[in-house]
Amino acid sequence: MAKRGTPKNGKNKALHTKLLKRKKDKLRDDKQLRADKLKAILKATQVKDITGD
C-alpha cells in the first residue's frame, strides 16, 4: 500500500530533472550552433574557390 503524504525526495528529483533537461538543451543548441557556423565557413570557402579569389 502506498504511503500518504508527499514523496520523500519528490521536490529534489523534480529540480534535478529540470536542471538536467536544461543542460541537455543547452548542449544540443551549442552543438547545432557549431554545426551551422562550420557549414557557413565551408560554404564561404567553396564560393571563394569557385570565384578564384
Short mmCIF file of N, CA and C in Angstrom, two decimals:
data_model
loop_
_atom_site.label_atom_id
_atom_site.label_comp_id
_atom_site.label_asym_id
_atom_site.label_seq_id
_atom_site.Cartn_x
_atom_site.Cartn_y
_atom_site.Cartn_z
N MET A 1 0.83 -1.17 0.00
CA MET A 1 0.00 0.00 0.00
C MET A 1 0.89 1.25 0.00
N ALA A 2 0.52 2.22 -0.79
CA ALA A 2 1.32 3.44 -0.92
C ALA A 2 1.20 4.31 0.32
N LYS A 3 2.28 5.02 0.59
CA LYS A 3 2.27 5.94 1.74
C LYS A 3 1.46 7.18 1.40
N ARG A 4 0.92 7.77 2.43
CA ARG A 4 0.20 9.02 2.23
C ARG A 4 1.17 10.18 2.43
N GLY A 5 0.83 11.31 1.84
CA GLY A 5 1.67 12.49 2.00
C GLY A 5 2.55 12.72 0.80
N THR A 6 3.47 13.64 0.96
CA THR A 6 4.35 13.98 -0.15
C THR A 6 5.47 12.96 -0.29
N PRO A 7 5.96 12.75 -1.50
CA PRO A 7 7.10 11.83 -1.67
C PRO A 7 8.33 12.37 -0.95
N LYS A 8 9.20 11.48 -0.53
CA LYS A 8 10.34 11.87 0.29
C LYS A 8 11.27 12.86 -0.44
N ASN A 9 11.66 12.55 -1.65
CA ASN A 9 12.56 13.42 -2.39
C ASN A 9 11.93 13.93 -3.67
N GLY A 10 10.63 14.04 -3.70
CA GLY A 10 9.94 14.42 -4.93
C GLY A 10 10.36 15.78 -5.45
N LYS A 11 10.50 16.74 -4.57
CA LYS A 11 10.86 18.09 -5.00
C LYS A 11 12.29 18.12 -5.53
N ASN A 12 13.22 17.48 -4.82
CA ASN A 12 14.61 17.46 -5.25
C ASN A 12 14.77 16.75 -6.59
N LYS A 13 14.06 15.64 -6.76
CA LYS A 13 14.15 14.89 -8.01
C LYS A 13 13.60 15.72 -9.16
N ALA A 14 12.53 16.45 -8.91
CA ALA A 14 11.94 17.29 -9.95
C ALA A 14 12.90 18.41 -10.34
N LEU A 15 13.55 19.02 -9.36
CA LEU A 15 14.52 20.09 -9.66
C LEU A 15 15.72 19.53 -10.41
N HIS A 16 16.19 18.36 -10.00
CA HIS A 16 17.33 17.74 -10.67
C HIS A 16 17.00 17.42 -12.12
N THR A 17 15.82 16.87 -12.35
CA THR A 17 15.38 16.56 -13.71
C THR A 17 15.30 17.83 -14.54
N LYS A 18 14.78 18.89 -13.95
CA LYS A 18 14.67 20.17 -14.66
C LYS A 18 16.05 20.69 -15.05
N LEU A 19 17.01 20.60 -14.12
CA LEU A 19 18.36 21.08 -14.40
C LEU A 19 19.03 20.25 -15.48
N LEU A 20 18.86 18.93 -15.41
CA LEU A 20 19.46 18.05 -16.42
C LEU A 20 18.87 18.33 -17.79
N LYS A 21 17.57 18.56 -17.85
CA LYS A 21 16.91 18.86 -19.12
C LYS A 21 17.45 20.17 -19.68
N ARG A 22 17.61 21.17 -18.82
CA ARG A 22 18.14 22.46 -19.24
C ARG A 22 19.56 22.31 -19.78
N LYS A 23 20.38 21.48 -19.11
CA LYS A 23 21.76 21.25 -19.54
C LYS A 23 21.80 20.56 -20.91
N LYS A 24 20.97 19.53 -21.08
CA LYS A 24 20.93 18.82 -22.36
C LYS A 24 20.48 19.73 -23.49
N ASP A 25 19.48 20.57 -23.22
CA ASP A 25 19.00 21.52 -24.24
C ASP A 25 20.10 22.49 -24.63
N LYS A 26 20.85 22.98 -23.65
CA LYS A 26 21.93 23.91 -23.92
C LYS A 26 23.01 23.25 -24.76
N LEU A 27 23.40 22.03 -24.41
CA LEU A 27 24.42 21.31 -25.16
C LEU A 27 23.97 21.05 -26.60
N ARG A 28 22.69 20.70 -26.76
CA ARG A 28 22.17 20.46 -28.10
C ARG A 28 22.18 21.74 -28.93
N ASP A 29 21.78 22.84 -28.31
CA ASP A 29 21.78 24.13 -29.02
C ASP A 29 23.19 24.55 -29.40
N ASP A 30 24.14 24.35 -28.48
CA ASP A 30 25.54 24.70 -28.77
C ASP A 30 26.09 23.85 -29.92
N LYS A 31 25.74 22.58 -29.91
CA LYS A 31 26.19 21.68 -30.96
C LYS A 31 25.62 22.11 -32.32
N GLN A 32 24.35 22.47 -32.34
CA GLN A 32 23.71 22.92 -33.58
C GLN A 32 24.32 24.23 -34.05
N LEU A 33 24.61 25.14 -33.13
CA LEU A 33 25.22 26.42 -33.48
C LEU A 33 26.61 26.20 -34.08
N ARG A 34 27.39 25.31 -33.48
CA ARG A 34 28.72 24.99 -34.00
C ARG A 34 28.63 24.42 -35.41
N ALA A 35 27.67 23.52 -35.62
CA ALA A 35 27.49 22.91 -36.94
C ALA A 35 27.09 23.96 -37.97
N ASP A 36 26.21 24.89 -37.60
CA ASP A 36 25.80 25.95 -38.52
C ASP A 36 26.96 26.86 -38.88
N LYS A 37 27.80 27.19 -37.88
CA LYS A 37 28.97 28.02 -38.15
C LYS A 37 29.93 27.33 -39.10
N LEU A 38 30.14 26.04 -38.88
CA LEU A 38 31.04 25.27 -39.74
C LEU A 38 30.50 25.21 -41.17
N LYS A 39 29.20 25.00 -41.31
CA LYS A 39 28.59 24.98 -42.64
C LYS A 39 28.77 26.32 -43.34
N ALA A 40 28.62 27.42 -42.60
CA ALA A 40 28.79 28.74 -43.18
C ALA A 40 30.23 28.96 -43.64
N ILE A 41 31.19 28.50 -42.83
CA ILE A 41 32.60 28.63 -43.21
C ILE A 41 32.90 27.81 -44.46
N LEU A 42 32.41 26.58 -44.51
CA LEU A 42 32.64 25.73 -45.67
C LEU A 42 32.01 26.34 -46.92
N LYS A 43 30.82 26.86 -46.78
CA LYS A 43 30.14 27.48 -47.92
C LYS A 43 30.92 28.69 -48.42
N ALA A 44 31.44 29.50 -47.50
CA ALA A 44 32.21 30.68 -47.87
C ALA A 44 33.49 30.29 -48.60
N THR A 45 34.16 29.21 -48.14
CA THR A 45 35.39 28.79 -48.81
C THR A 45 35.10 28.21 -50.18
N GLN A 46 33.97 27.52 -50.32
CA GLN A 46 33.62 26.95 -51.62
C GLN A 46 33.32 28.08 -52.62
N VAL A 47 32.64 29.10 -52.17
CA VAL A 47 32.33 30.24 -53.04
C VAL A 47 33.63 30.94 -53.42
N LYS A 48 34.54 31.06 -52.47
CA LYS A 48 35.82 31.71 -52.72
C LYS A 48 36.63 30.90 -53.74
N ASP A 49 36.60 29.56 -53.63
CA ASP A 49 37.33 28.71 -54.57
C ASP A 49 36.74 28.78 -55.97
N ILE A 50 35.44 28.86 -56.07
CA ILE A 50 34.77 28.92 -57.37
C ILE A 50 35.08 30.22 -58.08
N THR A 51 35.06 31.31 -57.34
CA THR A 51 35.30 32.62 -57.97
C THR A 51 36.78 32.83 -58.27
N GLY A 52 37.66 32.05 -57.65
CA GLY A 52 39.08 32.13 -57.93
C GLY A 52 39.81 33.24 -57.19
N ASP A 53 39.26 33.71 -56.11
CA ASP A 53 39.93 34.77 -55.34
C ASP A 53 41.03 34.24 -54.50
#
